[in-house]
Amino acid sequence: MARIAGVNIPTNKRVVIALTYIHGIGRAKSQEICDALEIPAERRVNQMSDDDVLRLRELIDRDYQVEGDLRREVAMNIKRLMDMGCYRGLRHRKGLPVRGQRTHTNARTRKGPARPIAGKKK
């Protein structure tokens, strides 16, 4: 099992797909990495040599912000908005949708499960 950026990537999947298990690397960046290292699209992780895994690990560490560093930066950006007291920060603080979605109905993901209102009957 290959360990890259602190994540165990699955061995039986293609390299392009397996790299997406790392937070901060999606399909496009994964394809970009494989093209840079000249890894064929159909190659699987268990078919890679130790040298290929080492080159892959070094490239990701050097050129991409992933996992802990990326999570920390995103959390700091949200904290900055909240401290500033801007509209987006207030929405984060209240646990409501931030990007203009409606809240009269829907928004259950951000608001949590519906709570019944006492005394409301029709």
mmCIF file of N, CA, C and O in Angstrom, residues 7-107:
data_model
loop_
_atom_site.group_PDB
_atom_site.id
_atom_site.type_symbol
_atom_site.label_atom_id
_atom_site.label_comp_id
_atom_site.label_asym_id
_atom_site.label_seq_id
_atom_site.Cartn_x
_atom_site.Cartn_y
_atom_site.Cartn_z
ATOM 1 N N VAL A 7 -1.626 9.757 3.475
ATOM 2 C CA VAL A 7 -2.852 9.029 3.136
ATOM 3 C C VAL A 7 -2.469 7.707 2.482
ATOM 4 O O VAL A 7 -1.635 7.671 1.576
ATOM 5 N N ASN A 8 -3.075 6.623 2.945
ATOM 6 C CA ASN A 8 -2.885 5.332 2.287
ATOM 7 C C ASN A 8 -3.780 5.294 1.059
ATOM 8 O O ASN A 8 -5.006 5.288 1.194
ATOM 9 N N ILE A 9 -3.180 5.287 -0.122
ATOM 10 C CA ILE A 9 -3.998 5.246 -1.330
ATOM 11 C C ILE A 9 -4.227 3.791 -1.718
ATOM 12 O O ILE A 9 -3.353 2.945 -1.530
ATOM 13 N N PRO A 10 -5.429 3.468 -2.242
ATOM 14 C CA PRO A 10 -5.760 2.079 -2.565
ATOM 15 C C PRO A 10 -4.853 1.520 -3.658
ATOM 16 O O PRO A 10 -4.530 2.223 -4.610
ATOM 17 N N THR A 11 -4.468 0.261 -3.508
ATOM 18 C CA THR A 11 -3.490 -0.319 -4.427
ATOM 19 C C THR A 11 -4.098 -0.891 -5.697
ATOM 20 O O THR A 11 -3.412 -0.971 -6.706
ATOM 21 N N ASN A 12 -5.361 -1.272 -5.662
ATOM 22 C CA ASN A 12 -5.931 -1.943 -6.841
ATOM 23 C C ASN A 12 -6.607 -0.987 -7.808
ATOM 24 O O ASN A 12 -7.170 -1.413 -8.797
ATOM 25 N N LYS A 13 -6.553 0.317 -7.555
ATOM 26 C CA LYS A 13 -7.164 1.289 -8.457
ATOM 27 C C LYS A 13 -6.105 1.909 -9.362
ATOM 28 O O LYS A 13 -4.915 1.837 -9.090
ATOM 29 N N ARG A 14 -6.578 2.522 -10.457
ATOM 30 C CA ARG A 14 -5.663 3.235 -11.345
ATOM 31 C C ARG A 14 -5.083 4.429 -10.596
ATOM 32 O O ARG A 14 -5.717 4.988 -9.709
ATOM 33 N N VAL A 15 -3.878 4.832 -10.966
ATOM 34 C CA VAL A 15 -3.165 5.902 -10.257
ATOM 35 C C VAL A 15 -3.968 7.204 -10.301
ATOM 36 O O VAL A 15 -4.074 7.908 -9.295
ATOM 37 N N VAL A 16 -4.569 7.510 -11.462
ATOM 38 C CA VAL A 16 -5.329 8.754 -11.618
ATOM 39 C C VAL A 16 -6.479 8.804 -10.619
ATOM 40 O O VAL A 16 -6.756 9.857 -10.031
ATOM 41 N N ILE A 17 -7.142 7.695 -10.396
ATOM 42 C CA ILE A 17 -8.271 7.634 -9.468
ATOM 43 C C ILE A 17 -7.780 7.585 -8.031
ATOM 44 O O ILE A 17 -8.326 8.246 -7.148
ATOM 45 N N ALA A 18 -6.733 6.827 -7.773
ATOM 46 C CA ALA A 18 -6.231 6.655 -6.406
ATOM 47 C C ALA A 18 -5.720 7.972 -5.828
ATOM 48 O O ALA A 18 -5.856 8.211 -4.620
ATOM 49 N N LEU A 19 -5.142 8.837 -6.650
ATOM 50 C CA LEU A 19 -4.627 10.114 -6.145
ATOM 51 C C LEU A 19 -5.737 11.020 -5.636
ATOM 52 O O LEU A 19 -5.498 11.893 -4.811
ATOM 53 N N THR A 20 -6.971 10.816 -6.105
ATOM 54 C CA THR A 20 -8.077 11.664 -5.664
ATOM 55 C C THR A 20 -8.479 11.374 -4.218
ATOM 56 O O THR A 20 -9.268 12.119 -3.649
ATOM 57 N N TYR A 21 -7.929 10.321 -3.610
ATOM 58 C CA TYR A 21 -8.184 10.035 -2.203
ATOM 59 C C TYR A 21 -7.448 11.028 -1.297
ATOM 60 O O TYR A 21 -7.718 11.103 -0.115
ATOM 61 N N ILE A 22 -6.514 11.782 -1.878
ATOM 62 C CA ILE A 22 -5.775 12.796 -1.125
ATOM 63 C C ILE A 22 -6.580 14.084 -1.164
ATOM 64 O O ILE A 22 -6.979 14.543 -2.240
ATOM 65 N N HIS A 23 -6.829 14.679 0.012
ATOM 66 C CA HIS A 23 -7.600 15.920 0.102
ATOM 67 C C HIS A 23 -6.842 17.027 -0.608
ATOM 68 O O HIS A 23 -5.674 17.299 -0.298
ATOM 69 N N GLY A 24 -7.484 17.659 -1.588
ATOM 70 C CA GLY A 24 -6.845 18.743 -2.335
ATOM 71 C C GLY A 24 -6.438 18.334 -3.733
ATOM 72 O O GLY A 24 -5.981 19.174 -4.509
ATOM 73 N N ILE A 25 -6.592 17.048 -4.074
ATOM 74 C CA ILE A 25 -6.285 16.583 -5.421
ATOM 75 C C ILE A 25 -7.546 15.968 -6.007
ATOM 76 O O ILE A 25 -8.081 14.990 -5.475
ATOM 77 N N GLY A 26 -8.026 16.573 -7.079
ATOM 78 C CA GLY A 26 -9.199 16.065 -7.783
ATOM 79 C C GLY A 26 -8.768 15.367 -9.061
ATOM 80 O O GLY A 26 -7.593 15.057 -9.265
ATOM 81 N N ARG A 27 -9.738 15.145 -9.950
ATOM 82 C CA ARG A 27 -9.437 14.426 -11.189
ATOM 83 C C ARG A 27 -8.482 15.206 -12.089
ATOM 84 O O ARG A 27 -7.557 14.638 -12.673
ATOM 85 N N ALA A 28 -8.699 16.519 -12.204
ATOM 86 C CA ALA A 28 -7.873 17.324 -13.114
ATOM 87 C C ALA A 28 -6.424 17.392 -12.619
ATOM 88 O O ALA A 28 -5.483 17.186 -13.402
ATOM 89 N N LYS A 29 -6.225 17.673 -11.337
ATOM 90 C CA LYS A 29 -4.863 17.741 -10.796
ATOM 91 C C LYS A 29 -4.189 16.379 -10.845
ATOM 92 O O LYS A 29 -2.995 16.277 -11.086
ATOM 93 N N SER A 30 -4.960 15.322 -10.604
ATOM 94 C CA SER A 30 -4.418 13.979 -10.656
ATOM 95 C C SER A 30 -3.900 13.658 -12.060
ATOM 96 O O SER A 30 -2.808 13.114 -12.221
ATOM 97 N N GLN A 31 -4.684 14.016 -13.069
ATOM 98 C CA GLN A 31 -4.277 13.796 -14.458
ATOM 99 C C GLN A 31 -3.038 14.631 -14.782
ATOM 100 O O GLN A 31 -2.117 14.161 -15.450
ATOM 101 N N GLU A 32 -3.002 15.857 -14.279
ATOM 102 C CA GLU A 32 -1.862 16.756 -14.485
ATOM 103 C C GLU A 32 -0.586 16.159 -13.881
ATOM 104 O O GLU A 32 0.488 16.204 -14.496
ATOM 105 N N ILE A 33 -0.696 15.586 -12.688
ATOM 106 C CA ILE A 33 0.447 14.965 -12.013
ATOM 107 C C ILE A 33 0.946 13.764 -12.807
ATOM 108 O O ILE A 33 2.150 13.596 -13.019
ATOM 109 N N CYS A 34 0.010 12.926 -13.257
ATOM 110 C CA CYS A 34 0.401 11.736 -14.024
ATOM 111 C C CYS A 34 1.058 12.116 -15.347
ATOM 112 O O CYS A 34 1.999 11.452 -15.788
ATOM 113 N N ASP A 35 0.573 13.180 -15.986
ATOM 114 C CA ASP A 35 1.196 13.641 -17.226
ATOM 115 C C ASP A 35 2.609 14.163 -16.972
ATOM 116 O O ASP A 35 3.519 13.916 -17.754
ATOM 117 N N ALA A 36 2.783 14.880 -15.865
ATOM 118 C CA ALA A 36 4.102 15.437 -15.542
ATOM 119 C C ALA A 36 5.120 14.333 -15.273
ATOM 120 O O ALA A 36 6.291 14.462 -15.629
ATOM 121 N N LEU A 37 4.678 13.248 -14.630
ATOM 122 C CA LEU A 37 5.585 12.142 -14.310
ATOM 123 C C LEU A 37 5.595 11.060 -15.387
ATOM 124 O O LEU A 37 6.268 10.043 -15.232
ATOM 125 N N GLU A 38 4.812 11.273 -16.456
ATOM 126 C CA GLU A 38 4.708 10.326 -17.575
ATOM 127 C C GLU A 38 4.266 8.944 -17.101
ATOM 128 O O GLU A 38 4.829 7.918 -17.496
ATOM 129 N N ILE A 39 3.254 8.926 -16.235
ATOM 130 C CA ILE A 39 2.654 7.665 -15.780
ATOM 131 C C ILE A 39 1.482 7.370 -16.702
ATOM 132 O O ILE A 39 0.606 8.225 -16.871
ATOM 133 N N PRO A 40 1.429 6.194 -17.331
ATOM 134 C CA PRO A 40 0.327 5.873 -18.235
ATOM 135 C C PRO A 40 -1.018 5.856 -17.501
ATOM 136 O O PRO A 40 -1.087 5.531 -16.320
ATOM 137 N N ALA A 41 -2.080 6.200 -18.212
ATOM 138 C CA ALA A 41 -3.412 6.318 -17.603
ATOM 139 C C ALA A 41 -3.933 4.983 -17.077
ATOM 140 O O ALA A 41 -4.680 4.947 -16.101
ATOM 141 N N GLU A 42 -3.549 3.887 -17.710
ATOM 142 C CA GLU A 42 -4.090 2.580 -17.303
ATOM 143 C C GLU A 42 -3.260 1.898 -16.209
ATOM 144 O O GLU A 42 -3.632 0.819 -15.740
ATOM 145 N N ARG A 43 -2.165 2.494 -15.779
ATOM 146 C CA ARG A 43 -1.320 1.879 -14.747
ATOM 147 C C ARG A 43 -2.016 1.907 -13.393
ATOM 148 O O ARG A 43 -2.625 2.883 -13.014
ATOM 149 N N ARG A 44 -1.893 0.817 -12.667
ATOM 150 C CA ARG A 44 -2.480 0.719 -11.331
ATOM 151 C C ARG A 44 -1.401 0.962 -10.282
ATOM 152 O O ARG A 44 -0.213 0.842 -10.555
ATOM 153 N N VAL A 45 -1.829 1.289 -9.075
ATOM 154 C CA VAL A 45 -0.887 1.634 -8.005
ATOM 155 C C VAL A 45 0.021 0.447 -7.686
ATOM 156 O O VAL A 45 1.221 0.616 -7.470
ATOM 157 N N ASN A 46 -0.538 -0.770 -7.666
ATOM 158 C CA ASN A 46 0.283 -1.938 -7.318
ATOM 159 C C ASN A 46 1.293 -2.294 -8.412
ATOM 160 O O ASN A 46 2.193 -3.085 -8.169
ATOM 161 N N GLN A 47 1.162 -1.714 -9.610
ATOM 162 C CA GLN A 47 2.120 -1.953 -10.684
ATOM 163 C C GLN A 47 3.254 -0.922 -10.692
ATOM 164 O O GLN A 47 4.192 -1.053 -11.455
ATOM 165 N N MET A 48 3.155 0.091 -9.828
ATOM 166 C CA MET A 48 4.180 1.139 -9.794
ATOM 167 C C MET A 48 5.412 0.656 -9.038
ATOM 168 O O MET A 48 5.299 -0.057 -8.044
ATOM 169 N N SER A 49 6.575 1.084 -9.506
ATOM 170 C CA SER A 49 7.814 0.742 -8.800
ATOM 171 C C SER A 49 7.993 1.697 -7.619
ATOM 172 O O SER A 49 7.325 2.725 -7.524
ATOM 173 N N ASP A 50 8.901 1.343 -6.720
ATOM 174 C CA ASP A 50 9.177 2.193 -5.570
ATOM 175 C C ASP A 50 9.714 3.553 -6.012
ATOM 176 O O ASP A 50 9.441 4.576 -5.378
ATOM 177 N N ASP A 51 10.469 3.553 -7.103
ATOM 178 C CA ASP A 51 11.018 4.805 -7.623
ATOM 179 C C ASP A 51 9.892 5.725 -8.114
ATOM 180 O O ASP A 51 9.922 6.934 -7.873
ATOM 181 N N ASP A 52 8.878 5.145 -8.793
ATOM 182 C CA ASP A 52 7.739 5.936 -9.266
ATOM 183 C C ASP A 52 6.975 6.540 -8.085
ATOM 184 O O ASP A 52 6.575 7.700 -8.121
ATOM 185 N N VAL A 53 6.773 5.748 -7.043
ATOM 186 C CA VAL A 53 6.045 6.226 -5.861
ATOM 187 C C VAL A 53 6.830 7.357 -5.195
ATOM 188 O O VAL A 53 6.246 8.364 -4.768
ATOM 189 N N LEU A 54 8.142 7.211 -5.134
ATOM 190 C CA LEU A 54 8.996 8.242 -4.536
ATOM 191 C C LEU A 54 8.918 9.541 -5.332
ATOM 192 O O LEU A 54 8.788 10.635 -4.756
ATOM 193 N N ARG A 55 8.989 9.437 -6.671
ATOM 194 C CA ARG A 55 8.881 10.632 -7.530
ATOM 195 C C ARG A 55 7.529 11.302 -7.363
ATOM 196 O O ARG A 55 7.438 12.534 -7.297
ATOM 197 N N LEU A 56 6.488 10.490 -7.278
ATOM 198 C CA LEU A 56 5.124 10.995 -7.094
ATOM 199 C C LEU A 56 4.999 11.742 -5.768
ATOM 200 O O LEU A 56 4.484 12.860 -5.706
ATOM 201 N N ARG A 57 5.522 11.136 -4.705
ATOM 202 C CA ARG A 57 5.477 11.744 -3.373
ATOM 203 C C ARG A 57 6.227 13.075 -3.350
ATOM 204 O O ARG A 57 5.742 14.064 -2.804
ATOM 205 N N GLU A 58 7.402 13.113 -3.966
ATOM 206 C CA GLU A 58 8.201 14.335 -3.984
ATOM 207 C C GLU A 58 7.521 15.452 -4.765
ATOM 208 O O GLU A 58 7.526 16.613 -4.342
ATOM 209 N N LEU A 59 6.907 15.104 -5.909
ATOM 210 C CA LEU A 59 6.218 16.104 -6.730
ATOM 211 C C LEU A 59 5.034 16.709 -5.969
ATOM 212 O O LEU A 59 4.861 17.933 -5.956
ATOM 213 N N ILE A 60 4.258 15.863 -5.306
ATOM 214 C CA ILE A 60 3.093 16.360 -4.567
ATOM 215 C C ILE A 60 3.535 17.223 -3.394
ATOM 216 O O ILE A 60 2.967 18.294 -3.159
ATOM 217 N N ASP A 61 4.557 16.799 -2.664
ATOM 218 C CA ASP A 61 5.046 17.589 -1.526
ATOM 219 C C ASP A 61 5.596 18.942 -1.972
ATOM 220 O O ASP A 61 5.430 19.950 -1.278
ATOM 221 N N ARG A 62 6.233 18.966 -3.134
ATOM 222 C CA ARG A 62 6.893 20.183 -3.599
ATOM 223 C C ARG A 62 5.910 21.175 -4.231
ATOM 224 O O ARG A 62 5.983 22.373 -3.956
ATOM 225 N N ASP A 63 4.977 20.689 -5.055
ATOM 226 C CA ASP A 63 4.182 21.584 -5.902
ATOM 227 C C ASP A 63 2.735 21.793 -5.469
ATOM 228 O O ASP A 63 2.076 22.695 -5.982
ATOM 229 N N TYR A 64 2.211 20.982 -4.578
ATOM 230 C CA TYR A 64 0.784 21.075 -4.250
ATOM 231 C C TYR A 64 0.573 21.217 -2.750
ATOM 232 O O TYR A 64 1.321 20.648 -1.953
ATOM 233 N N GLN A 65 -0.465 21.979 -2.394
ATOM 234 C CA GLN A 65 -0.838 22.111 -0.997
ATOM 235 C C GLN A 65 -1.980 21.133 -0.756
ATOM 236 O O GLN A 65 -3.071 21.286 -1.327
ATOM 237 N N VAL A 66 -1.731 20.118 0.075
ATOM 238 C CA VAL A 66 -2.719 19.059 0.275
ATOM 239 C C VAL A 66 -2.875 18.741 1.758
ATOM 240 O O VAL A 66 -2.079 19.183 2.587
ATOM 241 N N GLU A 67 -3.923 17.978 2.046
ATOM 242 C CA GLU A 67 -4.217 17.458 3.392
ATOM 243 C C GLU A 67 -4.167 18.507 4.484
ATOM 244 O O GLU A 67 -4.891 19.483 4.401
ATOM 245 N N GLY A 68 -3.335 18.345 5.503
ATOM 246 C CA GLY A 68 -3.353 19.173 6.704
ATOM 247 C C GLY A 68 -3.149 20.652 6.429
ATOM 248 O O GLY A 68 -3.845 21.506 6.992
ATOM 249 N N ASP A 69 -2.187 20.987 5.561
ATOM 250 C CA ASP A 69 -1.913 22.391 5.247
ATOM 251 C C ASP A 69 -3.117 23.043 4.585
ATOM 252 O O ASP A 69 -3.478 24.184 4.906
ATOM 253 N N LEU A 70 -3.747 22.332 3.658
ATOM 254 C CA LEU A 70 -4.904 22.872 2.947
ATOM 255 C C LEU A 70 -6.092 23.030 3.890
ATOM 256 O O LEU A 70 -6.757 24.065 3.888
ATOM 257 N N ARG A 71 -6.352 22.018 4.710
ATOM 258 C CA ARG A 71 -7.455 22.108 5.680
ATOM 259 C C ARG A 71 -7.235 23.278 6.643
ATOM 260 O O ARG A 71 -8.169 24.007 6.979
ATOM 261 N N ARG A 72 -5.994 23.454 7.089
ATOM 262 C CA ARG A 72 -5.667 24.544 8.004
ATOM 263 C C ARG A 72 -5.903 25.899 7.348
ATOM 264 O O ARG A 72 -6.468 26.814 7.959
ATOM 265 N N GLU A 73 -5.499 26.039 6.079
ATOM 266 C CA GLU A 73 -5.681 27.309 5.385
ATOM 267 C C GLU A 73 -7.157 27.639 5.199
ATOM 268 O O GLU A 73 -7.575 28.784 5.412
ATOM 269 N N VAL A 74 -7.963 26.635 4.818
ATOM 270 C CA VAL A 74 -9.402 26.849 4.640
ATOM 271 C C VAL A 74 -10.042 27.250 5.969
ATOM 272 O O VAL A 74 -10.854 28.182 6.032
ATOM 273 N N ALA A 75 -9.667 26.555 7.052
ATOM 274 C CA ALA A 75 -10.213 26.885 8.374
ATOM 275 C C ALA A 75 -9.819 28.304 8.788
ATOM 276 O O ALA A 75 -10.643 29.037 9.365
ATOM 277 N N MET A 76 -8.585 28.702 8.484
ATOM 278 C CA MET A 76 -8.140 30.058 8.825
ATOM 279 C C MET A 76 -8.889 31.109 8.007
ATOM 280 O O MET A 76 -9.199 32.197 8.522
ATOM 281 N N ASN A 77 -9.182 30.809 6.747
ATOM 282 C CA ASN A 77 -9.951 31.742 5.911
ATOM 283 C C ASN A 77 -11.359 31.939 6.480
ATOM 284 O O ASN A 77 -11.858 33.063 6.541
ATOM 285 N N ILE A 78 -11.990 30.843 6.907
ATOM 286 C CA ILE A 78 -13.327 30.932 7.485
ATOM 287 C C ILE A 78 -13.279 31.689 8.808
ATOM 288 O O ILE A 78 -14.132 32.540 9.086
ATOM 289 N N LYS A 79 -12.268 31.412 9.625
ATOM 290 C CA LYS A 79 -12.120 32.111 10.909
ATOM 291 C C LYS A 79 -11.900 33.600 10.685
ATOM 292 O O LYS A 79 -12.456 34.438 11.417
ATOM 293 N N ARG A 80 -11.132 33.961 9.660
ATOM 294 C CA ARG A 80 -10.899 35.376 9.332
ATOM 295 C C ARG A 80 -12.208 36.064 8.979
ATOM 296 O O ARG A 80 -12.489 37.172 9.460
ATOM 297 N N LEU A 81 -13.057 35.403 8.180
ATOM 298 C CA LEU A 81 -14.353 35.980 7.820
ATOM 299 C C LEU A 81 -15.227 36.168 9.061
ATOM 300 O O LEU A 81 -15.915 37.185 9.202
ATOM 301 N N MET A 82 -15.192 35.179 9.964
ATOM 302 C CA MET A 82 -16.003 35.263 11.169
ATOM 303 C C MET A 82 -15.515 36.384 12.083
ATOM 304 O O MET A 82 -16.325 37.129 12.653
ATOM 305 N N ASP A 83 -14.205 36.524 12.233
ATOM 306 C CA ASP A 83 -13.646 37.570 13.083
ATOM 307 C C ASP A 83 -13.925 38.964 12.518
ATOM 308 O O ASP A 83 -14.136 39.916 13.272
ATOM 309 N N MET A 84 -13.915 39.055 11.200
ATOM 310 C CA MET A 84 -14.142 40.327 10.536
ATOM 311 C C MET A 84 -15.597 40.782 10.728
ATOM 312 O O MET A 84 -15.879 41.974 10.752
ATOM 313 N N GLY A 85 -16.493 39.814 10.865
ATOM 314 C CA GLY A 85 -17.906 40.144 11.054
ATOM 315 C C GLY A 85 -18.606 40.489 9.764
ATOM 316 O O GLY A 85 -19.659 41.128 9.790
ATOM 317 N N CYS A 86 -18.061 40.083 8.640
ATOM 318 C CA CYS A 86 -18.717 40.350 7.366
ATOM 319 C C CYS A 86 -19.906 39.395 7.206
ATOM 320 O O CYS A 86 -20.119 38.488 8.006
ATOM 321 N N TYR A 87 -20.698 39.617 6.168
ATOM 322 C CA TYR A 87 -21.924 38.847 5.970
ATOM 323 C C TYR A 87 -21.639 37.346 5.902
ATOM 324 O O TYR A 87 -22.282 36.553 6.579
ATOM 325 N N ARG A 88 -20.637 36.968 5.102
ATOM 326 C CA ARG A 88 -20.295 35.546 4.980
ATOM 327 C C ARG A 88 -19.844 34.972 6.309
ATOM 328 O O ARG A 88 -20.150 33.823 6.641
ATOM 329 N N GLY A 89 -19.107 35.759 7.084
ATOM 330 C CA GLY A 89 -18.651 35.315 8.390
ATOM 331 C C GLY A 89 -19.811 35.095 9.345
ATOM 332 O O GLY A 89 -19.819 34.128 10.119
ATOM 333 N N LEU A 90 -20.802 35.983 9.301
ATOM 334 C CA LEU A 90 -21.981 35.836 10.159
ATOM 335 C C LEU A 90 -22.763 34.578 9.792
ATOM 336 O O LEU A 90 -23.273 33.879 10.669
ATOM 337 N N ARG A 91 -22.861 34.305 8.502
ATOM 338 C CA ARG A 91 -23.582 33.105 8.053
ATOM 339 C C ARG A 91 -22.848 31.850 8.536
ATOM 340 O O ARG A 91 -23.471 30.884 8.963
ATOM 341 N N HIS A 92 -21.516 31.858 8.468
ATOM 342 C CA HIS A 92 -20.736 30.732 8.991
ATOM 343 C C HIS A 92 -20.981 30.575 10.480
ATOM 344 O O HIS A 92 -21.168 29.466 10.986
ATOM 345 N N ARG A 93 -20.963 31.698 11.205
ATOM 346 C CA ARG A 93 -21.136 31.676 12.652
ATOM 347 C C ARG A 93 -22.498 31.101 13.043
ATOM 348 O O ARG A 93 -22.606 30.353 14.017
ATOM 349 N N LYS A 94 -23.550 31.454 12.294
ATOM 350 C CA LYS A 94 -24.899 30.986 12.604
ATOM 351 C C LYS A 94 -25.189 29.595 12.056
ATOM 352 O O LYS A 94 -26.236 29.022 12.352
ATOM 353 N N GLY A 95 -24.294 29.065 11.226
ATOM 354 C CA GLY A 95 -24.499 27.739 10.654
ATOM 355 C C GLY A 95 -25.559 27.719 9.570
ATOM 356 O O GLY A 95 -26.276 26.734 9.403
ATOM 357 N N LEU A 96 -25.659 28.815 8.833
ATOM 358 C CA LEU A 96 -26.627 28.935 7.747
ATOM 359 C C LEU A 96 -25.891 28.895 6.407
ATOM 360 O O LEU A 96 -24.669 29.068 6.369
ATOM 361 N N PRO A 97 -26.619 28.683 5.291
ATOM 362 C CA PRO A 97 -25.948 28.671 3.989
ATOM 363 C C PRO A 97 -25.250 29.998 3.715
ATOM 364 O O PRO A 97 -25.764 31.066 4.034
ATOM 365 N N VAL A 98 -24.064 29.930 3.129
ATOM 366 C CA VAL A 98 -23.211 31.096 2.972
ATOM 367 C C VAL A 98 -23.370 31.725 1.592
ATOM 368 O O VAL A 98 -23.207 32.920 1.435
ATOM 369 N N ARG A 99 -23.715 30.945 0.603
ATOM 370 C CA ARG A 99 -23.630 31.416 -0.783
ATOM 371 C C ARG A 99 -24.973 31.775 -1.401
ATOM 372 O O ARG A 99 -25.201 31.540 -2.582
ATOM 373 N N GLY A 100 -25.879 32.316 -0.597
ATOM 374 C CA GLY A 100 -27.102 32.884 -1.158
ATOM 375 C C GLY A 100 -28.246 31.911 -1.376
ATOM 376 O O GLY A 100 -29.231 32.258 -2.017
ATOM 377 N N GLN A 101 -28.139 30.682 -0.860
ATOM 378 C CA GLN A 101 -29.228 29.741 -1.046
ATOM 379 C C GLN A 101 -30.413 30.127 -0.174
ATOM 380 O O GLN A 101 -30.263 30.814 0.825
ATOM 381 N N ARG A 102 -31.602 29.649 -0.534
ATOM 382 C CA ARG A 102 -32.792 29.953 0.240
ATOM 383 C C ARG A 102 -32.809 29.129 1.518
ATOM 384 O O ARG A 102 -32.249 28.041 1.579
ATOM 385 N N THR A 103 -33.463 29.671 2.548
ATOM 386 C CA THR A 103 -33.528 28.955 3.816
ATOM 387 C C THR A 103 -34.952 28.718 4.289
ATOM 388 O O THR A 103 -35.155 28.060 5.295
ATOM 389 N N HIS A 104 -35.942 29.286 3.588
ATOM 390 C CA HIS A 104 -37.333 29.075 4.002
ATOM 391 C C HIS A 104 -37.661 27.588 3.944
ATOM 392 O O HIS A 104 -38.253 27.035 4.867
ATOM 393 N N THR A 105 -37.291 26.963 2.853
ATOM 394 C CA THR A 105 -37.347 25.502 2.753
ATOM 395 C C THR A 105 -35.929 25.061 2.407
ATOM 396 O O THR A 105 -35.076 25.882 2.086
ATOM 397 N N ASN A 106 -35.683 23.797 2.468
ATOM 398 C CA ASN A 106 -34.354 23.240 2.161
ATOM 399 C C ASN A 106 -33.312 23.711 3.179
ATOM 400 O O ASN A 106 -33.668 24.042 4.300
ATOM 401 N N ALA A 107 -32.058 23.721 2.828
ATOM 402 C CA ALA A 107 -30.939 24.114 3.692
ATOM 403 C C ALA A 107 -30.813 23.213 4.912
ATOM 404 O O ALA A 107 -30.267 23.618 5.930
#
